Tab-separated table of C-alpha atoms in Angstrom:
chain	number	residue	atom	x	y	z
A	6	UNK	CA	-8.389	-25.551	-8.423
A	7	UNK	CA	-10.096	-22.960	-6.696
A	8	UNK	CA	-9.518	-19.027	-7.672
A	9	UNK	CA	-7.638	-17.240	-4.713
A	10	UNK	CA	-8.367	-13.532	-4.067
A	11	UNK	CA	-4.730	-13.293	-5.149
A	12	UNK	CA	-6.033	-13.571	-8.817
A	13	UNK	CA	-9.150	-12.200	-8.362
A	14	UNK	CA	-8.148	-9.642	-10.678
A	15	UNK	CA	-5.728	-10.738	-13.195
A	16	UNK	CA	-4.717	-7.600	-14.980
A	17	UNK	CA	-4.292	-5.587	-12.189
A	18	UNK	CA	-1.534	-5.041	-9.263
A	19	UNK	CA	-3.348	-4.507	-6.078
A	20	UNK	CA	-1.735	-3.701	-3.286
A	21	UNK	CA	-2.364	-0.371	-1.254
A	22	UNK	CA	-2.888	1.737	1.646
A	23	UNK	CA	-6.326	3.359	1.960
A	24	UNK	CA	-7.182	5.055	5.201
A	25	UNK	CA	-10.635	3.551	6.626
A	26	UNK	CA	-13.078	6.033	7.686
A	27	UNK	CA	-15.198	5.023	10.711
A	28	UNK	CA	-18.772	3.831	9.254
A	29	UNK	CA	-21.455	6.090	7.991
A	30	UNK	CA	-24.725	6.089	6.411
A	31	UNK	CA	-24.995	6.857	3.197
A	32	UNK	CA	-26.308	10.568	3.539
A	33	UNK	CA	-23.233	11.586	5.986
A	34	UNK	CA	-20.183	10.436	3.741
A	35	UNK	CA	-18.545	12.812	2.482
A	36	UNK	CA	-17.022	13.391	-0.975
A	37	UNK	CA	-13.079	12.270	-1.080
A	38	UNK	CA	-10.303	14.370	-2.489
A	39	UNK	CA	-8.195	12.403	-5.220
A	40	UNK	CA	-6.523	13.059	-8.971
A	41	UNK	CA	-10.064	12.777	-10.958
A	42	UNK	CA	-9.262	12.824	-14.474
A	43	UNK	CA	-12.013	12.461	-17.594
A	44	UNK	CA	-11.089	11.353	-21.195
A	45	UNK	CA	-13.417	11.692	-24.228
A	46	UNK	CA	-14.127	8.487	-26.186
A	47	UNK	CA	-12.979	9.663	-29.323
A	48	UNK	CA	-14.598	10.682	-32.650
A	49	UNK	CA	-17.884	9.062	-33.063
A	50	UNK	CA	-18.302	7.414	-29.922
A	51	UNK	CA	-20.851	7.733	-27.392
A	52	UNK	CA	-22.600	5.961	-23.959
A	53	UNK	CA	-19.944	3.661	-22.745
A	54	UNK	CA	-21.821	0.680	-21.114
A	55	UNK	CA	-18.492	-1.347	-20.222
A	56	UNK	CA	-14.996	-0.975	-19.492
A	57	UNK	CA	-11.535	-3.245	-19.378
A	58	UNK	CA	-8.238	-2.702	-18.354
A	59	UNK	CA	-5.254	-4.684	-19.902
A	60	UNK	CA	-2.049	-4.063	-21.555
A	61	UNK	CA	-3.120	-4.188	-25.197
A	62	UNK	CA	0.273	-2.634	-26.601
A	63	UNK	CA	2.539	-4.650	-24.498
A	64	UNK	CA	4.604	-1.440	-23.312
A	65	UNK	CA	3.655	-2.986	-19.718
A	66	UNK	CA	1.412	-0.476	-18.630
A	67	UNK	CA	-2.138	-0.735	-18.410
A	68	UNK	CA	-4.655	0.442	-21.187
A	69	UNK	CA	-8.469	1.242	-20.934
A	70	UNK	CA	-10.778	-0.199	-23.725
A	71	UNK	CA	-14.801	0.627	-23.299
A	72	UNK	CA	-17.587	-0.486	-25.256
A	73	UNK	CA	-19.659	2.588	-26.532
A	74	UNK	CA	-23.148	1.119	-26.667
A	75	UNK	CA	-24.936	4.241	-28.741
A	76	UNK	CA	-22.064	3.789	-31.678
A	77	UNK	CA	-21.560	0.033	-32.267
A	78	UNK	CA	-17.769	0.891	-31.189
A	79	UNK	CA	-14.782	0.391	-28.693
A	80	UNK	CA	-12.600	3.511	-27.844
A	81	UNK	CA	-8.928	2.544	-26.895
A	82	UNK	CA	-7.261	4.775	-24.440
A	83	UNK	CA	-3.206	3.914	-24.155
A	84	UNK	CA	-1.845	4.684	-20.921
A	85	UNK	CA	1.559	5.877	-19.814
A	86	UNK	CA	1.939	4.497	-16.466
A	87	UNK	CA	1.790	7.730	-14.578
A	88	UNK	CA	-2.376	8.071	-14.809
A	89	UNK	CA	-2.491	9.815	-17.872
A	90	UNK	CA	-3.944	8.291	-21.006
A	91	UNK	CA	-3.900	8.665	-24.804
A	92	UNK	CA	-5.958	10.477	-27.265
A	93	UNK	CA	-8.636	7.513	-27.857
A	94	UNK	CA	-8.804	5.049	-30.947
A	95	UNK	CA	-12.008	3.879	-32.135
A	96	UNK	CA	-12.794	0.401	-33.961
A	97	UNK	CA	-15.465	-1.185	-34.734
A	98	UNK	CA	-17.931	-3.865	-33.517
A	99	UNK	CA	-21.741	-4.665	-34.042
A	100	UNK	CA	-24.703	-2.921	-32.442
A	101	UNK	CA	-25.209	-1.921	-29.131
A	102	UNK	CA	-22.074	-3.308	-27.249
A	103	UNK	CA	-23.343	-3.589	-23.822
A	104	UNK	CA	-20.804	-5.206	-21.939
A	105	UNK	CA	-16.631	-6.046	-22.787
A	106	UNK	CA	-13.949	-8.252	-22.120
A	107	UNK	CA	-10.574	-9.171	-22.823
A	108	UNK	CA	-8.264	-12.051	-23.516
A	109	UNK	CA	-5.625	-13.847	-25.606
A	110	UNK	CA	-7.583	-16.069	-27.635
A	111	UNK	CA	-5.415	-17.238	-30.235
A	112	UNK	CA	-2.252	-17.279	-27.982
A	113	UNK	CA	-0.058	-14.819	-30.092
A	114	UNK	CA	0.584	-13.025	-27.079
A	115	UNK	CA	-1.573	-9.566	-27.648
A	116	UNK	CA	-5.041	-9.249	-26.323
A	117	UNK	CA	-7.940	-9.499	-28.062
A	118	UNK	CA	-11.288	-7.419	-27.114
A	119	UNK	CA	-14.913	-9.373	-27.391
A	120	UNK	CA	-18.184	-7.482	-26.684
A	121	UNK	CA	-21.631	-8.885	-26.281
A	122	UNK	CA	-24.125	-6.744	-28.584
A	123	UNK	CA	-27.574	-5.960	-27.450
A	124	UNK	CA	-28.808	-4.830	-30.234
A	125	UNK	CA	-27.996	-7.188	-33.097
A	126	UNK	CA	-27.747	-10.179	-30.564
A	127	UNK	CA	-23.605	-11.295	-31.452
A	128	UNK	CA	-20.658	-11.376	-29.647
A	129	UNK	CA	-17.940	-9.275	-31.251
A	130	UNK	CA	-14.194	-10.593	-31.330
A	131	UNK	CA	-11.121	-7.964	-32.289
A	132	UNK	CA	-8.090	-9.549	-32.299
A	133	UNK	CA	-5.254	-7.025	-30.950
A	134	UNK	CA	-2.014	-6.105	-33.101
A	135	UNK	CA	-0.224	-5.805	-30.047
A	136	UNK	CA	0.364	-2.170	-30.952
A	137	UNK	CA	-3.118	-0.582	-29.362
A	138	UNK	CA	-4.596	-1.518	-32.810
A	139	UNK	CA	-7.484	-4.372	-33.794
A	140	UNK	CA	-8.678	-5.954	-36.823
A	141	UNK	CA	-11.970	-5.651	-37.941
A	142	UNK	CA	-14.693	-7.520	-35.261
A	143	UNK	CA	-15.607	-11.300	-36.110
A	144	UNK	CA	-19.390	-11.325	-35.231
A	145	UNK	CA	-20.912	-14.662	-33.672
A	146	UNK	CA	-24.920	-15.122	-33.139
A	147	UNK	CA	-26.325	-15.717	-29.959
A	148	UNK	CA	-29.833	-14.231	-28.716
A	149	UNK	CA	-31.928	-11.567	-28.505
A	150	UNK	CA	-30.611	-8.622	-26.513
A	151	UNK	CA	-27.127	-10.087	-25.742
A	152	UNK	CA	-25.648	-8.504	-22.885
A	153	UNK	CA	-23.319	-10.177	-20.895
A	154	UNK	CA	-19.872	-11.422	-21.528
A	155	UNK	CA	-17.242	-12.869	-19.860
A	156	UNK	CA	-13.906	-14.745	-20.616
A	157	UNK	CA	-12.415	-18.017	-18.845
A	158	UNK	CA	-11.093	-20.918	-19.747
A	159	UNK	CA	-14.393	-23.435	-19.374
A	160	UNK	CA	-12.405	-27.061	-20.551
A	161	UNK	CA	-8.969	-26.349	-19.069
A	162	UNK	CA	-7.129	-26.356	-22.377
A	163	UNK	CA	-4.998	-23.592	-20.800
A	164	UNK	CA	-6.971	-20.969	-23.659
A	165	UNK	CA	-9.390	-18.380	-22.396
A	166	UNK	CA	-13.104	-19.190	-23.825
A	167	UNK	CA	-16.028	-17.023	-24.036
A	168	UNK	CA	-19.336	-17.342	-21.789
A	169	UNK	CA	-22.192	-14.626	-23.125
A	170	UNK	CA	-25.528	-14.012	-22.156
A	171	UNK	CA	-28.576	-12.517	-23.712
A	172	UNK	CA	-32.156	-11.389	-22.023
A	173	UNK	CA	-34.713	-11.627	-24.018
A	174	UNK	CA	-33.862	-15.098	-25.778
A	175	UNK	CA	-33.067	-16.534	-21.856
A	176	UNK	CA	-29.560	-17.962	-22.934
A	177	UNK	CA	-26.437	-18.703	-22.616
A	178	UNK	CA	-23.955	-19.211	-25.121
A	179	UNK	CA	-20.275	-20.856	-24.530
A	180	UNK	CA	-17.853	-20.514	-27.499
A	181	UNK	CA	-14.846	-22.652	-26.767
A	182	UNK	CA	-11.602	-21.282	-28.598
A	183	UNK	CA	-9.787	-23.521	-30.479
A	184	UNK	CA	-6.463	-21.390	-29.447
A	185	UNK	CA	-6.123	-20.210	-33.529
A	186	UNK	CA	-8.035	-17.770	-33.222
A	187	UNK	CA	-11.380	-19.694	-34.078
A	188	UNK	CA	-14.174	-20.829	-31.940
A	189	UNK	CA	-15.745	-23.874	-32.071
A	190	UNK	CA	-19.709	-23.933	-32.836
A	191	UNK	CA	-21.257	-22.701	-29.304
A	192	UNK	CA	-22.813	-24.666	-26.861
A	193	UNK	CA	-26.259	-23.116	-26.235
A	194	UNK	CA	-28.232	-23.480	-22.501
A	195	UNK	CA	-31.701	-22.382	-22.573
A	196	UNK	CA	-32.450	-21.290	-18.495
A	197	UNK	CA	-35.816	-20.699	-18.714
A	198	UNK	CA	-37.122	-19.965	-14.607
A	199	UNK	CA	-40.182	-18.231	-15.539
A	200	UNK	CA	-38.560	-14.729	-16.180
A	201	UNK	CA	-36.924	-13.210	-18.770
A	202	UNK	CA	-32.831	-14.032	-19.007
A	203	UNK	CA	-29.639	-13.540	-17.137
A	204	UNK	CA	-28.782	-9.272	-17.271
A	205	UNK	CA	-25.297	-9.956	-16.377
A	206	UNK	CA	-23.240	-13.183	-15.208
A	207	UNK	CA	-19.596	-13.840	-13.610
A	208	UNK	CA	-17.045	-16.486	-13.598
A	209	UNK	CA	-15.843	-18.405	-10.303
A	210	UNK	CA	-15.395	-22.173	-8.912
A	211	UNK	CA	-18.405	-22.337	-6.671
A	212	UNK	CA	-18.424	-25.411	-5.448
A	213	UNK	CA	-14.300	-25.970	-5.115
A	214	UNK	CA	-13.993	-28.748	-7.888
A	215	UNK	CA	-11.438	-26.678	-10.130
A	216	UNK	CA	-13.879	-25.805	-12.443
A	217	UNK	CA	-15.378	-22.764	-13.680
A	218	UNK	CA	-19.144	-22.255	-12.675
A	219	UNK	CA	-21.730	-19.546	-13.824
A	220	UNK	CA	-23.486	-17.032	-12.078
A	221	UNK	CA	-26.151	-14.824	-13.207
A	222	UNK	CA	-28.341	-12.358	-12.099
A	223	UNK	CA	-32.346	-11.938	-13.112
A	224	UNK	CA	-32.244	-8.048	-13.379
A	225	UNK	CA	-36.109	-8.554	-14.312
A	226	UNK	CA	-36.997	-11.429	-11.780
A	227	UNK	CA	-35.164	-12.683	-8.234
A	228	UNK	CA	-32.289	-12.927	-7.192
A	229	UNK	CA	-29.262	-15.262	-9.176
A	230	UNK	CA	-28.404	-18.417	-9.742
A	231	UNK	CA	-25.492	-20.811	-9.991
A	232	UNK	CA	-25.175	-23.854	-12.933
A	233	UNK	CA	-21.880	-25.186	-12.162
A	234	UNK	CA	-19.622	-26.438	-15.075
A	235	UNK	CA	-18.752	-29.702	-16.113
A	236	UNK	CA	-15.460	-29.082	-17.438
A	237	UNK	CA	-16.433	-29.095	-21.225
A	238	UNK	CA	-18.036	-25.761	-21.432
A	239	UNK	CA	-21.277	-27.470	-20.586
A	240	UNK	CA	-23.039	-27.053	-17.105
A	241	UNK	CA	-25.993	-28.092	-14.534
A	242	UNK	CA	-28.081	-26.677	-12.112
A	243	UNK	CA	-26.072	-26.355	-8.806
A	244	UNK	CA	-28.363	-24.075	-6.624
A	245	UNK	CA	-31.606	-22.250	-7.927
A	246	UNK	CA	-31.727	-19.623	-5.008
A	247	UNK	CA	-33.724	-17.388	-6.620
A	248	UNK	CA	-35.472	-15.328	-3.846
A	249	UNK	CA	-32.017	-15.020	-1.552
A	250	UNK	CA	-31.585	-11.781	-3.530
A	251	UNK	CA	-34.150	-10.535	-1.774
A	252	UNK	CA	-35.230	-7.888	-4.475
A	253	UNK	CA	-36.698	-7.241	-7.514
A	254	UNK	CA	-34.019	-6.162	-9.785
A	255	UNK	CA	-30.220	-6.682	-8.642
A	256	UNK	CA	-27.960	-4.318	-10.670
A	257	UNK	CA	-24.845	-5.375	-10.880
A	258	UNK	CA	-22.625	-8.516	-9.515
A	259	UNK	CA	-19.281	-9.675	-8.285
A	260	UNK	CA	-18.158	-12.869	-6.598
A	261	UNK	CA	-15.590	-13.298	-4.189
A	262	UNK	CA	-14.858	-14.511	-0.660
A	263	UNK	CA	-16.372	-12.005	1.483
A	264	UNK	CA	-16.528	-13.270	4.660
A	265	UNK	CA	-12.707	-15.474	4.856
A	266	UNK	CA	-14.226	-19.024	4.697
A	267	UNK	CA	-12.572	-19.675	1.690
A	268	UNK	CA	-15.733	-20.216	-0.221
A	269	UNK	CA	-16.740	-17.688	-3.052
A	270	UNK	CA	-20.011	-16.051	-2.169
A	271	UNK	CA	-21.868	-13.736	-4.547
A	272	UNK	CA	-22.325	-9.760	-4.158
A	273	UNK	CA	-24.970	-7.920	-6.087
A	274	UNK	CA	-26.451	-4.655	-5.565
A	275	UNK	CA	-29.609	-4.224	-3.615
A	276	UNK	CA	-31.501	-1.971	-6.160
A	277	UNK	CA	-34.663	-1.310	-4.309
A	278	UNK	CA	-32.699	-1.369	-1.112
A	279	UNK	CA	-30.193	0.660	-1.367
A	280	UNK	CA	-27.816	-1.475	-0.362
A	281	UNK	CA	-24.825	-4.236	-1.563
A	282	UNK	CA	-25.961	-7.349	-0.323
A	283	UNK	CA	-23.626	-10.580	0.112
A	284	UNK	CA	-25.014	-13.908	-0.139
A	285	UNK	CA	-22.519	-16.186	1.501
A	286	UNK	CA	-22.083	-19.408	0.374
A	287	UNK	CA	-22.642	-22.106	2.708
A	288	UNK	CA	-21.355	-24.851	0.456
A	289	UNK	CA	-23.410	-27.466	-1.234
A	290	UNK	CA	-25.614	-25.248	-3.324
A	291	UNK	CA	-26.638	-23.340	0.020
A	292	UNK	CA	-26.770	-20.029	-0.010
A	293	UNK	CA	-27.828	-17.246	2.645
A	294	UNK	CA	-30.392	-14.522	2.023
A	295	UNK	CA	-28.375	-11.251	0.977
A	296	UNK	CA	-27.110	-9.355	4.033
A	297	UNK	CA	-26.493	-5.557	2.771
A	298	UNK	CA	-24.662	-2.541	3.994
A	299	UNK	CA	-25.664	0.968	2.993
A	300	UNK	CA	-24.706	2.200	-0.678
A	301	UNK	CA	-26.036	4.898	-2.927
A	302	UNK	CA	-29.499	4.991	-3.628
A	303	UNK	CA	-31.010	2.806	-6.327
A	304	UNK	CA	-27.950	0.429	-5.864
A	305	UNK	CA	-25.596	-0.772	-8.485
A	306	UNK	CA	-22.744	-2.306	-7.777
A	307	UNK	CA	-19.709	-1.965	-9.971
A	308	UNK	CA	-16.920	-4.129	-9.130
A	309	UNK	CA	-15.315	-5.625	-6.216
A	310	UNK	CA	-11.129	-5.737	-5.334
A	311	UNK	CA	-9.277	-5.606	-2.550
A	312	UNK	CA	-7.838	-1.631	-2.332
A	313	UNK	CA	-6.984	-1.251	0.501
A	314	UNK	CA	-4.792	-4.359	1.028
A	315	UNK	CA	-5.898	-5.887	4.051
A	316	UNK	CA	-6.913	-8.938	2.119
A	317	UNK	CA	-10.488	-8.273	2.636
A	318	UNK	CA	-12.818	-8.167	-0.931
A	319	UNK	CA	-14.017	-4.084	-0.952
A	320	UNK	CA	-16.772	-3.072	-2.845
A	321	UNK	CA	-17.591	-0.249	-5.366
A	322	UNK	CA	-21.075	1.314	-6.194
A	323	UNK	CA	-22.906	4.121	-7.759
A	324	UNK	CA	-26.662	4.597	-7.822
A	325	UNK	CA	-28.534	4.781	-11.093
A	326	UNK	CA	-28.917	8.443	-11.061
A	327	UNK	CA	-25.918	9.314	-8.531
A	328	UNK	CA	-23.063	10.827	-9.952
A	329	UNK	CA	-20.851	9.407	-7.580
A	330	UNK	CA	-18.842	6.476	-6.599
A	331	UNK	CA	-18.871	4.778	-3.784
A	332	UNK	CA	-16.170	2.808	-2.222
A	333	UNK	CA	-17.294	0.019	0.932
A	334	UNK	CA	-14.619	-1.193	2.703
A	335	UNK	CA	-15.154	-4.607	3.224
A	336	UNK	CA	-15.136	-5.657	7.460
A	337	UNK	CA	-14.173	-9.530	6.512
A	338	UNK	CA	-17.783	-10.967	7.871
A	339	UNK	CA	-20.093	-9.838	4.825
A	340	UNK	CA	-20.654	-6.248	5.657
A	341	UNK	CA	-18.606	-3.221	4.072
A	342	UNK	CA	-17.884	0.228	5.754
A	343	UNK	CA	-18.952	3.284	3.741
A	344	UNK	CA	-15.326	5.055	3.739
A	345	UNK	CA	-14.545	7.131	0.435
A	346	UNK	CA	-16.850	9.004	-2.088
A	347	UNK	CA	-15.905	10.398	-5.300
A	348	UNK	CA	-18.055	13.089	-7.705
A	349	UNK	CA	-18.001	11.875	-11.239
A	350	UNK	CA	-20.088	14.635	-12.761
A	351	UNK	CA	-22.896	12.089	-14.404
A	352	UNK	CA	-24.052	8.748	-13.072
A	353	UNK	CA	-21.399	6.055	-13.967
A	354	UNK	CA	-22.516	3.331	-16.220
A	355	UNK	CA	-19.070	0.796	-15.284
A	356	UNK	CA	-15.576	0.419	-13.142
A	357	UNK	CA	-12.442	-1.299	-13.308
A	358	UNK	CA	-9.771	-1.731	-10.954
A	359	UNK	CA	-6.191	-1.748	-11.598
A	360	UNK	CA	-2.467	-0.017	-10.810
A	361	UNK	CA	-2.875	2.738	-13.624
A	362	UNK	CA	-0.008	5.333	-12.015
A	363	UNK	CA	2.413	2.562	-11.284
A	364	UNK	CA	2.373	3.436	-7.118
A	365	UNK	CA	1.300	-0.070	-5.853
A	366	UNK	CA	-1.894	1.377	-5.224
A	367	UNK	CA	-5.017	0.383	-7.344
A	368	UNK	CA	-6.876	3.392	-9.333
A	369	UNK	CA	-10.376	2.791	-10.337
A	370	UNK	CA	-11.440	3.745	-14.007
A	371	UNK	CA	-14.724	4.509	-14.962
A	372	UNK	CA	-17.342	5.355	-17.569
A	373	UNK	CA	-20.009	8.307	-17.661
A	374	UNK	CA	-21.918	10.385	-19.789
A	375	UNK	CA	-19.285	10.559	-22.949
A	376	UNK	CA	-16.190	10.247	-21.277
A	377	UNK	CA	-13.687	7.654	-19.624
A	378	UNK	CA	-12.788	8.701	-16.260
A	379	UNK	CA	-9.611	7.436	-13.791
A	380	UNK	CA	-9.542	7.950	-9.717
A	381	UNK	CA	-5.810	8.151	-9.343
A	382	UNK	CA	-5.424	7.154	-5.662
């Protein structure tokens, strides 16, 4: 069944009104006035490298959990549905969480939080309370320099499973939950292309057989590619278009339908460009060389949602030392218009997207520096 931009994000509300500025380079837009608020990570947490939103308390508003990659922890802020968050909770998880996500793995009801750990190559799971609160992380093996997870559910069980992937050791892992709250013993894919591995990979149904697929990017060779899954949280090459990147190190990735064909195509940023480039996805493993549109410089693209509800994908970036984010709106053919630009003091490291203030409009959160920021829009 394939995923509909309607779910694109599934623990957020989207649905907004955001003025569209007439396009402009890069250099001529301007910053944007908006509610800018910045949270500290809490006692003995530092360098947040990821960030989810979810209701981990199940008061029905939306939380903020980050992973602090310099303190082996994850900092829980509790929100109150009018934009303003909690003093933060820190718990535990192994070394050097790069990257988070979230899920209800043991279908109690209460999300749980799992990290992928660069520096002790694991996957960390902490399985929520349902109060704000986790027990202490479960650590899983996986690679050298894990870095990449995400959640999905790979063998339609109807339980979310966990996809991670690390550099150095050029793998990915697929732990397939058992719905208990254990995993069974992960299926390990070795995608050796000459480089070192995958810096960061996504979720979606490429090729429109109801399955989840994989894409990953080669932060350290060209471009991405896409191994489409079988079902049983095992997978195959389904296109190896490695140079329609176009660059030398995409930072950051995000699939979606981009241009309204009803295909998902993938989004990455355009690091020694300077742009986000799309790759559209011409079906059967085809895809086109990245077409960009202007972003900060030394590109990386954060996340992609639909804010200003036209039902056209939009696209957030930052640049790797521009203390700003960006906001493209996207023109429905591939392209984005530059339209909104917001000063976050240091460079942000990850965003988020989701209805934070409870105005059917979609706030972004953020990380940066030491702190947890939210655009309230």
């Amino acid at each position: 069944m394939p995923i509909r931009l309607s779910n694109f994000l599934a623990l957020s509300a989207v649905a907004v009104l955001l003025v569209a500025a007439p396009a402009r380079t890069w250099a001529e837009t301007p910053a944007t006035k908006a509610t800018i608020k910045t949270y500290s990570l809490g006692k003995g947490a530092r360098k947040p490298s990821g960030i989810a939103i979810g209701d981990v308390n199940n008061d029905g508003f939306l939380d903020l959990v980050t992973s602090n990659e310099a303190t082996g922890n994850v900092s829980v802020l509790l929100g109150n549905g009018k934009g303003g968050f909690s003093k933060a909770r820190v718990f535990p998880t192994d070394s050097q969480p790069r990257s988070i996500a979230m899920a209800d793995f043991n279908r109690d009801g209460k999300l749980d939080v799992v990290t992928a750990n660069f520096g002790s190559g694991t996957i960390s799971v902490l399985f929520g309370n349902g109060d704000g609160t986790f027990q202490p992380p479960q650590n899983f093996s996986v690679g050298i320099q894990t870095q990449s997870v995400v959640v999905g559910d790979m063998n339609h069980d109807g339980v979310p499973d966990i996809v991670v992937a690390s550099v150095q050791s050029e793998n990915v892992d697929t732990f397939l939950s058992n719905g208990d709250g254990t995993f069974q013993p992960p299926k390990v894919f070795v995608f050796n292309n000459g480089y070192a591995g995958m810096t960061q990979i996504a979720l979606g149904d490429m090729n429109h057989d109801g399955i989840l697929d994989i894409v990953g990017i080669y932060g350290f060779g060209q471009g991405f590619q896409v191994w489409a899954g079988n079902g049983d949280g095992t997978f195959y090459l389904y296109s190896n278009p490695l140079s329609y990147g176009t660059i030398a190190y995409p930072q950051g990735l995000a699939l979606g339908d981009f241009n309204g064909d009803g295909r998902w195509d993938v989004a990455v940023g355009l690091y020694t460009q300077n742009l986000v480039g799309v790759s559209e996805n011409k079906g059967h493993g085809n895809f086109s060389h990245a077409v960009g549109s202007p972003a900060p410089p030394a590109t990386i693209l954060l996340a992609a949602a639909d804010l200003n509800g036209d039902g056209k994908l939009d696209v957030i970036s930052t640049g790797l030392t521009t203390a700003v984010l960006d906001v493209g709106l996207g023109k429905g053919n591939g392209h984005f218009a530059l339209s909104a630009r917001y000063k976050t003091g240091t460079p942000p490291t990850a965003a988020a997207v989701g209805n934070l203030s409870r105005n059917k409009k979609p706030d972004i959160a953020f990380t940066t520096g030491n702190h947890v920021g939210v655009i309230l829009r």
